[in-house]
Amino acid sequence: MGISVSRYSDITNNELVTKFCSTEVICPNDPFWNQLLAFNIQLPANVDEQLIFDSNTESLLQNFLQNNPATGNLGSLVQVFITRATELLAAPNTDNLMLAWQSYNAIFFIRAVTKYLVEMVPEYDLCKHLDVQARNSNPTQDQEDDKLPNGESRVEMLIDALISLIIDVPVTDNTYHLHLESINTLLVLMSVYMFAGIHGQTRLVETSLIFRTLFQGRYTMQAPLLIKILLNNLSNMAPAPAQFGSQGPGSLFINIASSLWSMLTLSSTQTIYTEPPSERRELHERLIREHPLANQSCLLLLALSNHHIHEENLYRCALLRCEDSNETSATTPRKDNGQLTPPRIDMAALHKALCATAGCEHSTLLLYLMLHSCNAYKRHITNVPHIEKLIIPILQVLYNAPDSNSHHIYMSLIVLLILTEDDALIKNIHLVMLKNLPWYTERSISEISLGGLMVLVVVRALQYNMARVRDKYLHTNCLAAIANMSCEFRNLHPYVAQRLISLFETLSKRRARLCSEIEGGDINSIELPHHAEDKTEEIMEHIAVLDEVLRMLLEIVNSCLTHQLCNNLNLVYALLHKKQLFQQHSHHNIAQNIEMVIGYFSTRLQRVQEGAGGELGVTEVLQCIKKGAEQWSSDRLKKFPDLKFRYVEEDKPEEFFSPYVWSLISSCGNIYWASECAARASDRLLA
């Protein structure tokens, strides 16, 4: 029988759901649960569908909120789920479709109710709702019935069961959505963090029973296994089979037939590997629709590893200490300080998944974590071929900066900065030649090196930031990434060289205009991004920023000329074309080197021009520069320290990363928060 739901509106008048939310007590051993959990329903696939679902269940859930403290029906449902999960784990074949289906339905029901509670009440009340015991009809047994086994909270028992399912049940077509619901339910439980401010809770991570259960040693043995499973889910990028109930209302036999048909046709299913999306928005939509388990696994990895960052976070330790299963030369990690052996995963498969999804904001953040702190992944990156597959999606985020939020731009720049810390990589990127870049529409470029493209896009991002956002962290990271690459610039494309010098010219003119205005002009005519009461002070601050950027650009040009002048004739050409510009900055010690180079080549050009008896064309000028470069000695230049910048994480990273992760779970996952309360909670996260 069950709940054969074809439309969300059918839920409103469903007798079984109404009974669950009513004043009627339903004990865990009541046959009612077999009927309730024999339903088919298509889960909400977007915010609009979630809104329809919420509106059709709101009155029922309001009744539940009022009645459950007396009935304990939610606790009974959790107990039923734990029983079903235990049966599935004990079954000889954990691929048992009937058990998987009933467990899946139970988890979905628990998630839907818990999600409502998380939004409506503080965590303390949520835990009370879960712990209420079904009242026995015999009043003499009430006191005994109120006690949970071993004095545990049902929150702890529920999390135990969810983690056991994720770890011990293999992912197959029959269990795919069971895994997905288990992960989503864990995320919903952890989302008490997101709503803490709405409910007036402070220091939630330290006081929360849910967070204490997850982070205070209960899962010492399971943490590395859980992280390994989540990483494998992401790495495998398995396409989603048909959802239970996706064929509409009907018997389980129809679902079995649908599942078997799905297995037979799985090989023809398109994925983001076989049919790569053409733009980021399509990538995000398809990742949620076609690969939801990989998507949600990534989000749960971020949630588990970005709380208690400086404490002994077992999940973070397992993630960042994981080893490559393909590294035969690596010795098996031993126990140290009582810690378990880190998980071994296929780094090549993980890297492939990160490359395919790097344009998505949550994947960018996981990529940052792995690059910054996972030694095994950093070793893999050093030797991996086709590094452009990882870098180009990050460059596309920066290229489309106006369409990206500042956090995504910031994390993308940090990823590039960390990559440019690798000496071998900054050499190799100039050997990788790229053709046909349809997303780069600013100018048609038939061929350019990966290194040249990186400079071009980062310079563009720097210009955008200086003109619009003026975030000091952004321009600092832009300059640091370019500076790290500068000693290995090779054969920069003419347009790249031109943009570097053009940026210097634009900012020089901007500084001159600001100085002129502040000395005697009308400062109210100057457009500034902020409207400070003391506009003069703001202008002076902006001039100081411009001075810093101009000095760094001079150092970048000098670094290139010192180490790679012979390999950068186009940069020398661009300098000669704008030689008067650098005379204005002769007060900088480092500018004297640039002036010496300009003077040397200008003299040679003048001699050749006089000999030719007229103006030289571009080809002749470049030929003259080439011959001059062959006779040039960098010993003439004053020596300065090599430019080398390293990214250093802030002292309290969780103050940035914890709310950021929850903003990503809210915006990038397939748990849809459609209520007004959820909108306010989301707005507070990054306020």
mmCIF file of N, CA and C in Angstrom, residues 8 39-45 49 97 101 104-105 108 111 173-174 176-178 180-181 184 239-248 254-256 258-259 262 288-289 292 670 672:
data_model
loop_
_atom_site.group_PDB
_atom_site.id
_atom_site.type_symbol
_atom_site.label_atom_id
_atom_site.label_comp_id
_atom_site.label_asym_id
_atom_site.label_seq_id
_atom_site.Cartn_x
_atom_site.Cartn_y
_atom_site.Cartn_z
ATOM 1 N N TYR A 8 3.402 16.580 -4.821
ATOM 2 C CA TYR A 8 3.631 16.981 -3.432
ATOM 3 C C TYR A 8 2.323 17.331 -2.741
ATOM 4 N N PHE A 39 6.808 3.996 0.366
ATOM 5 C CA PHE A 39 6.329 5.082 -0.507
ATOM 6 C C PHE A 39 7.293 5.339 -1.651
ATOM 7 N N ASN A 40 6.755 5.968 -2.664
ATOM 8 C CA ASN A 40 7.546 6.429 -3.813
ATOM 9 C C ASN A 40 7.351 7.935 -3.931
ATOM 10 N N ILE A 41 8.439 8.658 -3.940
ATOM 11 C CA ILE A 41 8.339 10.108 -4.082
ATOM 12 C C ILE A 41 9.593 10.629 -4.781
ATOM 13 N N GLN A 42 9.396 11.571 -5.653
ATOM 14 C CA GLN A 42 10.528 12.207 -6.328
ATOM 15 C C GLN A 42 11.005 13.367 -5.459
ATOM 16 N N LEU A 43 12.267 13.329 -5.031
ATOM 17 C CA LEU A 43 12.775 14.373 -4.141
ATOM 18 C C LEU A 43 12.865 15.713 -4.863
ATOM 19 N N PRO A 44 12.720 16.816 -4.124
ATOM 20 C CA PRO A 44 12.862 18.143 -4.750
ATOM 21 C C PRO A 44 14.201 18.277 -5.462
ATOM 22 N N ALA A 45 14.153 18.766 -6.715
ATOM 23 C CA ALA A 45 15.358 18.854 -7.543
ATOM 24 C C ALA A 45 15.874 20.278 -7.671
ATOM 25 N N GLU A 49 10.986 23.518 -6.435
ATOM 26 C CA GLU A 49 10.313 22.298 -6.017
ATOM 27 C C GLU A 49 10.332 22.149 -4.498
ATOM 28 N N LEU A 97 17.739 -4.807 -2.397
ATOM 29 C CA LEU A 97 16.974 -3.641 -2.832
ATOM 30 C C LEU A 97 15.863 -3.291 -1.856
ATOM 31 N N TRP A 101 15.735 0.195 -0.008
ATOM 32 C CA TRP A 101 14.602 1.079 -0.304
ATOM 33 C C TRP A 101 13.947 1.584 0.981
ATOM 34 N N TYR A 104 16.294 3.904 2.845
ATOM 35 C CA TYR A 104 16.326 5.179 2.125
ATOM 36 C C TYR A 104 15.099 6.018 2.447
ATOM 37 N N ASN A 105 13.917 5.399 2.415
ATOM 38 C CA ASN A 105 12.687 6.122 2.718
ATOM 39 C C ASN A 105 12.696 6.654 4.147
ATOM 40 N N PHE A 108 15.062 9.647 4.331
ATOM 41 C CA PHE A 108 14.471 10.843 3.716
ATOM 42 C C PHE A 108 13.425 11.467 4.644
ATOM 43 N N ARG A 111 15.213 13.149 7.418
ATOM 44 C CA ARG A 111 15.853 14.381 6.953
ATOM 45 C C ARG A 111 14.837 15.512 6.778
ATOM 46 N N ASP A 173 24.134 0.645 -7.778
ATOM 47 C CA ASP A 173 22.913 1.293 -8.277
ATOM 48 C C ASP A 173 21.796 1.243 -7.245
ATOM 49 N N ASN A 174 21.707 0.120 -6.511
ATOM 50 C CA ASN A 174 20.633 -0.042 -5.528
ATOM 51 C C ASN A 174 20.868 0.767 -4.265
ATOM 52 N N TYR A 176 23.018 3.659 -4.171
ATOM 53 C CA TYR A 176 23.527 5.004 -4.483
ATOM 54 C C TYR A 176 22.743 6.073 -3.726
ATOM 55 N N HIS A 177 21.426 6.045 -3.830
ATOM 56 C CA HIS A 177 20.611 7.096 -3.211
ATOM 57 C C HIS A 177 20.527 6.928 -1.693
ATOM 58 N N LEU A 178 20.741 5.709 -1.208
ATOM 59 C CA LEU A 178 20.844 5.492 0.239
ATOM 60 C C LEU A 178 22.072 6.224 0.779
ATOM 61 N N LEU A 180 23.523 8.774 -0.671
ATOM 62 C CA LEU A 180 23.273 10.207 -0.851
ATOM 63 C C LEU A 180 22.423 10.760 0.284
ATOM 64 N N GLU A 181 21.354 10.035 0.661
ATOM 65 C CA GLU A 181 20.493 10.507 1.745
ATOM 66 C C GLU A 181 21.224 10.484 3.092
ATOM 67 N N ASN A 184 23.383 13.552 3.087
ATOM 68 C CA ASN A 184 22.552 14.746 3.215
ATOM 69 C C ASN A 184 21.986 14.902 4.621
ATOM 70 N N PRO A 239 27.731 8.311 -12.185
ATOM 71 C CA PRO A 239 26.457 8.951 -12.554
ATOM 72 C C PRO A 239 25.314 8.396 -11.712
ATOM 73 N N ALA A 240 24.346 9.240 -11.416
ATOM 74 C CA ALA A 240 23.234 8.823 -10.562
ATOM 75 C C ALA A 240 22.289 7.901 -11.319
ATOM 76 N N PRO A 241 21.971 6.727 -10.740
ATOM 77 C CA PRO A 241 20.940 5.867 -11.350
ATOM 78 C C PRO A 241 19.556 6.448 -11.078
ATOM 79 N N ALA A 242 18.542 5.809 -11.610
ATOM 80 C CA ALA A 242 17.174 6.276 -11.383
ATOM 81 C C ALA A 242 16.866 6.273 -9.897
ATOM 82 N N GLN A 243 16.211 7.332 -9.448
ATOM 83 C CA GLN A 243 15.868 7.475 -8.041
ATOM 84 C C GLN A 243 14.712 6.552 -7.696
ATOM 85 N N PHE A 244 14.678 6.041 -6.457
ATOM 86 C CA PHE A 244 13.510 5.283 -6.016
ATOM 87 C C PHE A 244 12.274 6.156 -6.211
ATOM 88 N N GLY A 245 11.283 5.642 -6.910
ATOM 89 C CA GLY A 245 10.058 6.405 -7.089
ATOM 90 C C GLY A 245 10.091 7.372 -8.230
ATOM 91 N N SER A 246 11.195 7.401 -8.983
ATOM 92 C CA SER A 246 11.286 8.370 -10.078
ATOM 93 C C SER A 246 10.368 8.029 -11.230
ATOM 94 N N GLN A 247 9.894 6.776 -11.256
ATOM 95 C CA GLN A 247 8.969 6.376 -12.318
ATOM 96 C C GLN A 247 7.523 6.634 -11.922
ATOM 97 N N GLY A 248 7.342 7.339 -10.795
ATOM 98 C CA GLY A 248 5.991 7.627 -10.347
ATOM 99 C C GLY A 248 5.505 6.544 -9.403
ATOM 100 N N ILE A 254 8.049 -2.590 -9.808
ATOM 101 C CA ILE A 254 8.304 -1.621 -10.878
ATOM 102 C C ILE A 254 9.651 -0.944 -10.639
ATOM 103 N N ASN A 255 9.921 -0.622 -9.370
ATOM 104 C CA ASN A 255 11.202 0.008 -9.043
ATOM 105 C C ASN A 255 12.372 -0.945 -9.301
ATOM 106 N N ILE A 256 12.164 -2.232 -8.997
ATOM 107 C CA ILE A 256 13.218 -3.207 -9.275
ATOM 108 C C ILE A 256 13.487 -3.277 -10.771
ATOM 109 N N SER A 258 12.893 -0.948 -12.940
ATOM 110 C CA SER A 258 13.531 0.300 -13.339
ATOM 111 C C SER A 258 15.012 0.282 -12.990
ATOM 112 N N SER A 259 15.316 -0.261 -11.797
ATOM 113 C CA SER A 259 16.709 -0.321 -11.363
ATOM 114 C C SER A 259 17.522 -1.229 -12.273
ATOM 115 N N SER A 262 18.110 0.484 -15.453
ATOM 116 C CA SER A 262 19.145 1.502 -15.245
ATOM 117 C C SER A 262 20.525 0.874 -15.290
ATOM 118 N N ILE A 288 25.210 18.629 -9.882
ATOM 119 C CA ILE A 288 24.142 18.344 -8.923
ATOM 120 C C ILE A 288 23.166 17.312 -9.487
ATOM 121 N N ARG A 289 22.862 17.421 -10.776
ATOM 122 C CA ARG A 289 21.851 16.552 -11.388
ATOM 123 C C ARG A 289 22.406 15.167 -11.728
ATOM 124 N N PRO A 292 25.220 13.686 -8.065
ATOM 125 C CA PRO A 292 24.918 14.263 -6.750
ATOM 126 C C PRO A 292 25.737 13.654 -5.617
ATOM 127 N N ASN A 670 22.566 19.893 -3.104
ATOM 128 C CA ASN A 670 21.197 19.558 -3.502
ATOM 129 C C ASN A 670 20.273 19.410 -2.303
ATOM 130 N N TYR A 672 17.994 21.876 -0.506
ATOM 131 C CA TYR A 672 17.506 23.206 -0.883
ATOM 132 C C TYR A 672 16.822 23.869 0.314
#
